[in-house]
Amino acid sequence: MSMEADYIERMKRLMNWEASRQAPPEGFPHLPDMPAGRYTSQEYYDLEQQYLWKKTWLFAAHIDEVPDPGCFMKWENIGDPIIIIHGMDGEVRAFYNTCRHRGAPVVTEEKGKAPRLMCGYHNWTYKTDGSLIGVPEKQDFGPEFDMSCRSLIPVRCERLGNLIFVNFDSEAMPLKQWLGPVWDEWEEFGFDRIKLAARHSFDLECNWKVAMEANMEVYHVPFIHPETVAPLVDSKRNVNTIYPNGHARMLAPPPQTTDREHVRAVDSPPEWQQIDTVGEFGRTCTQSYTMFPNWVSPLSNYFVPPLIFWPTGLNTTRLELVTMALDWGDGPAPDLWTVPDDSQPNGRAMSPIILEDTQFGEMIQKSMESDGFKSVPLSYQEARIYSFHQTCDKMIGLNRVPEHLAVDQVIGEDWVYPNDPRVAEMERAEAAE
């Protein structure tokens, strides 16, 4: 569903209004300091592990990684080992990689293809729909043994086009409802047509939120990215939008001397196909979405390239750099975020833009762990970060977060899409001109 013309026109006016304002919007709440312990406290990290990650939809795979019936892959990005499998019936499912006999892993290969899954310990055998169909020496379990009660334990698994998401909460809302209006806005980017071009992981020495938040505001762009991002992004005219369930969007036009669409066309090899359904903002602006909890991605008429942040410890993170695009023909697969580097184990290194955003992570973490780090004051430009932290606490449970670690829930529904008090303030300013 492409954005309607009146919405596009209103957002363009908001961009100009953002550049002209001399203070935060009228009625926008003061953002209280966030406690330092949200980045340094094992107590808060443990709450995230127990409640946040087990209740949210998480990007797990692209269908190209399990392309055919019988294809499976292991997935362990938040600890619990699961299997993602393309069933012989065509359905993609997820299961705990745990045999129902004595807990051995059902599969040990990272990826594979088989019409059945067989645990190597005692050869208990499962169909690709998870049902148990084979138990050696079954008679020794006695007449009460019911194989139908011993299927692999499922994990919620749903798709957005070619992308596969999982959720460990059996009671979680459906993925489409979780994304809300973002689901409709993403229709134009061809999630059902894009192919997986690149997927590489890198380890960072900082809390996952430190790494992720570098991609959730443009306040830093003129200072960290003066030669890379700043020439293409007018940070003064950036418009942030907060969506339900912790999602958000940054929409920044190029500087008025830059034609973003032309720059993309020049930088893109001719064999790369454009996603022809992408609308005006995707072609001409920098448009980056945060999908709670750990996905950040600019979306354009050439790429869907998410950055995915996985906690591996209180002060360590695994960053996945993914590029998805339409078919690139016989040319090399596009990789927006990494460059060749034979000195690295996987033969790739982070691109200059990613290095600019991650270079301070380890130093920031060490600084945060000192007695000099007391709290975090955020500006209106950084409101997406504050809203993100509000959602973290809501997912954990407001009654579970200790007072000394909690953020105040000051950004109310009146600032969450489709509500936007800025529009009325802008219209009053226009009328006064």
XYZ file of C-alpha atoms in Angstrom:
433
model
C 0.000 0.000 0.000
C 1.750 3.149 -1.164
C 1.520 6.297 0.906
C -1.311 8.555 -0.182
C -0.556 11.833 -1.919
C -1.954 14.025 0.878
C 0.173 12.198 3.443
C 3.294 12.689 1.318
C 2.512 16.389 0.946
C 1.936 16.768 4.701
C 5.212 15.017 5.522
C 7.106 17.314 3.161
C 5.639 20.306 4.962
C 6.608 18.750 8.294
C 10.187 18.394 7.074
C 10.358 22.128 6.437
C 8.604 22.878 9.721
C 11.153 20.745 11.620
C 13.962 22.830 10.104
C 12.270 26.090 11.135
C 11.261 25.297 14.728
C 13.196 26.937 17.569
C 12.154 24.511 20.312
C 10.577 21.068 20.719
C 6.940 20.880 19.565
C 4.288 22.368 21.822
C 3.208 19.866 24.438
C 5.995 17.406 23.737
C 6.885 15.942 27.125
C 10.142 16.623 28.895
C 12.188 13.410 28.706
C 13.540 12.562 32.174
C 17.093 11.232 32.384
C 17.359 7.509 31.751
C 19.186 5.519 34.452
C 22.754 4.519 33.629
C 22.074 0.977 34.810
C 19.975 0.226 31.754
C 23.298 -0.199 29.907
C 25.527 -1.518 32.688
C 23.355 -3.452 35.135
C 23.274 -7.252 35.077
C 19.915 -6.959 36.825
C 18.343 -5.130 33.895
C 20.081 -7.360 31.329
C 18.636 -10.441 33.041
C 15.146 -8.934 32.897
C 15.593 -8.355 29.153
C 16.698 -11.947 28.673
C 13.835 -13.408 30.642
C 10.980 -11.245 29.393
C 11.759 -8.953 26.460
C 13.411 -11.388 24.036
C 10.937 -14.169 24.766
C 7.871 -12.082 23.904
C 8.756 -10.229 20.706
C 8.905 -11.120 17.020
C 12.507 -11.681 15.926
C 13.915 -11.851 12.408
C 15.334 -15.349 12.023
C 15.884 -16.187 8.354
C 15.163 -15.540 4.704
C 13.382 -18.206 2.687
C 16.524 -18.464 0.515
C 18.241 -20.057 3.530
C 15.666 -22.889 3.599
C 14.537 -22.731 -0.029
C 13.106 -26.193 -0.618
C 10.922 -28.669 1.281
C 13.141 -30.561 3.711
C 15.669 -27.733 4.119
C 16.440 -26.808 7.709
C 18.780 -24.514 9.637
C 19.772 -24.082 13.267
C 19.050 -20.748 14.940
C 20.352 -19.812 18.386
C 20.567 -16.023 18.414
C 18.938 -15.572 21.816
C 20.259 -18.711 23.451
C 17.495 -21.287 23.123
C 18.372 -23.636 20.235
C 15.680 -23.940 17.602
C 15.314 -25.414 14.132
C 13.724 -23.555 11.244
C 12.479 -26.051 8.686
C 10.754 -25.871 5.313
C 8.228 -28.663 5.684
C 7.582 -31.299 3.063
C 4.080 -29.788 2.872
C 5.546 -26.378 1.944
C 4.980 -24.720 5.337
C 7.884 -23.081 7.171
C 7.954 -23.914 10.866
C 10.186 -23.544 13.910
C 10.766 -26.037 16.715
C 12.983 -26.293 19.737
C 16.028 -28.308 18.667
C 15.398 -30.670 21.542
C 14.486 -34.329 21.193
C 11.482 -35.328 23.307
C 13.363 -38.362 24.621
C 16.404 -37.218 26.617
C 16.935 -33.700 25.363
C 19.621 -34.258 22.748
C 19.675 -31.902 19.747
C 17.611 -33.265 16.900
C 19.971 -31.751 14.325
C 23.634 -30.892 14.786
C 24.477 -29.493 11.328
C 24.128 -25.741 10.827
C 22.088 -26.381 7.671
C 20.872 -29.417 5.830
C 18.114 -31.097 3.880
C 16.210 -34.249 4.778
C 12.646 -35.560 4.509
C 12.803 -36.565 8.190
C 14.633 -35.318 11.285
C 16.455 -37.997 13.262
C 18.066 -37.490 16.660
C 21.547 -39.002 16.545
C 21.443 -40.171 20.165
C 18.746 -42.860 19.953
C 17.339 -42.317 16.438
C 13.988 -40.944 17.457
C 12.575 -39.721 14.142
C 10.283 -36.788 13.385
C 8.419 -35.592 10.318
C 9.066 -32.050 9.129
C 5.790 -31.006 10.778
C 7.340 -31.992 14.120
C 5.346 -35.171 14.732
C 7.178 -38.174 16.168
C 6.986 -41.142 13.792
C 9.818 -43.442 14.807
C 11.030 -44.835 18.162
C 13.495 -47.759 18.171
C 12.444 -50.587 20.497
C 9.131 -48.836 21.042
C 7.718 -51.889 22.844
C 10.063 -51.263 25.777
C 8.235 -48.040 26.604
C 5.097 -49.993 27.400
C 1.485 -49.755 26.186
C 0.892 -46.343 27.816
C 3.504 -44.637 25.625
C 1.700 -42.221 23.272
C 3.842 -40.984 20.373
C 1.271 -38.340 19.466
C 2.121 -36.505 22.692
C 5.854 -36.430 21.918
C 6.026 -34.119 18.925
C 8.766 -31.510 18.764
C 7.723 -28.439 20.743
C 6.868 -25.645 18.305
C 7.997 -22.028 18.371
C 5.728 -19.408 16.828
C 6.835 -18.838 13.249
C 5.300 -16.407 10.747
C 6.389 -14.774 7.532
C 6.492 -11.303 6.069
C 6.902 -12.151 2.408
C 10.215 -13.991 2.125
C 11.299 -13.106 5.671
C 10.840 -15.585 8.506
C 10.184 -14.384 12.064
C 9.941 -16.343 15.320
C 8.414 -15.596 18.711
C 8.853 -17.739 21.834
C 5.563 -16.530 23.312
C 2.731 -18.828 22.240
C 0.237 -16.129 23.254
C 1.897 -13.310 21.278
C -0.166 -11.274 18.840
C 0.275 -12.207 15.157
C 3.217 -10.651 13.335
C 0.958 -8.508 11.154
C -0.773 -7.064 14.223
C 2.599 -6.555 15.950
C 3.858 -4.469 13.031
C 0.585 -2.557 12.773
C 0.758 0.323 10.272
C 4.367 -0.580 9.434
C 3.094 -3.787 7.779
C 1.103 -1.711 5.286
C 3.881 0.817 4.732
C 6.301 -2.004 3.930
C 4.142 -3.426 1.140
C 5.796 -1.189 -1.440
C 9.254 -2.653 -0.738
C 8.517 -6.069 -2.221
C 9.237 -8.256 0.806
C 7.657 -11.120 -1.134
C 10.129 -10.659 -4.020
C 13.462 -9.691 -2.494
C 16.271 -12.236 -2.394
C 18.946 -12.661 0.246
C 22.161 -11.143 -1.113
C 24.426 -11.026 1.965
C 24.351 -11.891 5.667
C 27.430 -11.452 7.844
C 27.963 -11.181 11.611
C 30.443 -9.172 13.655
C 31.065 -9.091 17.394
C 31.031 -5.751 19.229
C 32.310 -4.965 22.721
C 29.316 -3.016 24.012
C 25.764 -3.443 25.260
C 23.335 -4.169 22.434
C 21.408 -0.948 23.077
C 24.571 1.157 22.815
C 25.206 -0.330 19.376
C 21.625 -0.081 18.195
C 20.949 3.463 19.358
C 23.704 4.799 17.106
C 21.263 4.022 14.304
C 18.172 5.555 15.913
C 18.848 9.286 15.627
C 20.387 11.772 13.212
C 21.708 14.117 15.909
C 25.136 12.511 15.429
C 25.195 12.496 11.618
C 27.078 15.788 11.035
C 29.771 14.758 13.526
C 30.278 11.009 12.971
C 29.442 10.826 9.244
C 30.672 14.138 7.745
C 31.862 12.561 4.477
C 29.494 9.587 4.129
C 25.946 10.194 5.393
C 25.860 13.952 6.021
C 26.087 14.908 2.300
C 22.949 12.829 1.682
C 20.846 13.582 4.775
C 19.439 16.915 5.935
C 19.309 16.209 9.658
C 17.520 19.503 10.340
C 14.537 18.430 8.229
C 14.325 14.925 9.681
C 10.852 13.793 10.782
C 10.580 11.051 13.396
C 7.410 8.980 13.683
C 6.633 6.759 16.676
C 4.426 3.722 15.977
C 2.617 1.329 18.330
C 4.593 -1.533 19.917
C 7.892 0.335 19.981
C 8.460 0.654 16.239
C 9.558 3.951 14.717
C 10.649 5.643 11.512
C 13.141 8.308 10.583
C 12.413 10.198 7.355
C 15.121 12.604 6.239
C 15.289 14.321 2.855
C 18.627 15.017 1.209
C 20.147 18.490 1.418
C 18.367 20.725 -1.056
C 21.469 20.707 -3.282
C 21.406 16.899 -3.601
C 19.204 14.690 -5.780
C 19.041 11.483 -3.702
C 17.337 9.481 -6.433
C 20.005 10.446 -8.952
C 22.820 9.602 -6.514
C 21.370 6.140 -5.916
C 21.021 5.510 -9.648
C 24.638 6.535 -10.314
C 25.973 4.415 -7.439
C 24.017 1.315 -8.456
C 25.356 -1.051 -11.142
C 23.015 -1.396 -14.133
C 22.314 -5.080 -13.416
C 20.680 -4.224 -10.093
C 16.920 -4.134 -10.429
C 14.912 -1.371 -8.830
C 11.900 -2.300 -6.732
C 9.411 -0.653 -9.046
C 6.636 -0.395 -6.443
C 8.621 1.862 -4.097
C 7.077 5.291 -3.644
C 8.490 8.794 -3.568
C 10.058 8.776 -0.108
C 11.793 5.462 -0.682
C 13.309 6.811 -3.900
C 14.250 10.297 -2.780
C 14.801 10.299 0.996
C 16.680 8.382 3.641
C 13.959 6.373 5.309
C 14.964 4.156 8.225
C 12.633 1.976 10.276
C 13.171 0.556 13.734
C 11.268 -2.677 14.254
C 11.233 -3.405 17.963
C 13.291 -4.850 19.497
C 16.452 -5.160 17.395
C 15.936 -4.375 13.699
C 17.022 -1.079 12.089
C 16.857 -0.692 8.327
C 16.894 2.008 5.700
C 14.492 1.026 2.925
C 14.874 2.240 -0.633
C 14.042 1.377 -4.216
C 17.188 -0.785 -4.349
C 17.615 -2.460 -0.969
C 16.076 -3.881 2.182
C 19.265 -3.938 4.298
C 18.525 -4.513 8.006
C 21.047 -4.231 10.814
C 20.124 -6.747 13.517
C 21.511 -6.445 17.058
C 21.750 -9.554 19.283
C 22.906 -9.419 22.925
C 25.613 -11.996 23.658
C 26.347 -10.657 27.139
C 25.839 -7.560 29.253
C 28.559 -5.702 27.342
C 28.862 -7.713 24.123
C 26.736 -7.721 20.971
C 26.584 -9.633 17.724
C 25.706 -7.368 14.812
C 24.190 -9.009 11.751
C 24.545 -7.039 8.525
C 22.010 -8.160 5.943
C 21.393 -7.046 2.375
C 18.261 -8.075 0.473
C 17.414 -6.966 -3.054
C 15.730 -8.023 -6.255
C 17.553 -10.425 -8.566
C 20.994 -9.028 -9.476
C 21.486 -11.247 -12.497
C 24.961 -12.622 -13.242
C 26.788 -9.843 -11.404
C 28.150 -10.070 -7.859
C 25.525 -10.113 -5.135
C 25.033 -6.629 -3.664
C 26.358 -6.162 -0.144
C 25.551 -2.732 1.257
C 27.269 -3.085 4.629
C 30.509 -5.060 4.187
C 33.620 -4.998 1.995
C 36.145 -7.714 1.053
C 38.909 -8.243 3.619
C 41.022 -11.401 3.459
C 42.326 -10.793 6.973
C 38.889 -11.461 8.468
C 37.644 -15.003 9.242
C 34.647 -14.644 6.934
C 36.552 -12.640 4.326
C 34.487 -9.513 4.953
C 34.901 -6.347 6.991
C 32.386 -3.722 8.020
C 31.942 -0.881 5.548
C 33.137 2.641 6.451
C 29.621 3.800 7.390
C 29.136 0.896 9.804
C 32.608 1.418 11.244
C 31.748 5.054 11.868
C 28.695 4.003 13.882
C 30.425 1.203 15.801
C 33.871 2.711 16.351
C 32.997 4.247 19.713
C 30.986 1.316 21.050
C 33.711 -0.282 23.156
C 34.944 3.076 24.429
C 31.392 4.191 25.222
C 30.770 0.981 27.164
C 33.924 1.411 29.248
C 33.035 5.029 29.892
C 29.500 4.062 30.896
C 30.858 1.552 33.410
C 32.819 4.273 35.205
C 31.589 6.316 38.160
C 31.346 9.271 35.792
C 28.257 7.885 34.056
C 25.139 8.727 36.030
C 22.240 9.023 33.596
C 21.244 9.806 29.997
C 19.462 13.054 29.048
C 17.793 12.803 25.649
C 16.601 15.556 23.331
C 13.484 15.745 21.189
C 15.621 14.603 18.241
C 16.372 11.426 20.215
C 12.746 10.713 21.117
C 12.776 7.437 19.184
C 15.363 6.146 21.662
C 13.284 7.166 24.674
C 10.156 5.578 23.179
C 12.166 2.410 22.531
C 13.160 2.277 26.206
C 9.560 2.799 27.285
C 8.614 -0.244 25.235
C 11.486 -2.264 26.727
C 10.020 -1.697 30.185
C 6.479 -2.458 29.014
C 7.574 -5.757 27.472
C 9.426 -6.714 30.641
C 6.471 -5.569 32.750
C 6.338 -2.187 34.470
C 5.861 -3.916 37.822
C 9.049 -5.966 37.331
C 11.493 -3.155 36.534
C 13.063 -1.768 39.728
C 12.448 1.933 40.223
C 16.162 2.784 40.007
C 16.320 1.206 36.523
C 12.962 2.266 35.068
C 12.146 5.042 32.615
C 9.076 7.190 33.130
C 6.318 6.475 30.609
C 6.028 10.115 29.516
C 5.527 9.734 25.746
C 1.823 8.993 25.592
C -0.476 7.683 22.898
C -1.133 11.240 21.728
C 2.380 11.165 20.178
C 2.008 7.699 18.639
C 0.920 7.227 15.005
C -1.622 8.033 13.636
C -1.708 10.866 16.195
C 0.706 13.726 15.535
C 0.235 17.028 17.414
C 2.984 18.577 15.292
C 0.604 18.839 12.340
C -1.740 21.240 14.136
C 1.179 23.363 15.335
C 2.590 23.450 11.800
C -0.770 24.463 10.337
C -1.113 27.279 12.863
C 2.345 28.533 11.914
C 1.448 28.347 8.201
C -1.780 30.238 8.779
C 0.105 32.976 10.624
C 2.504 33.602 7.726
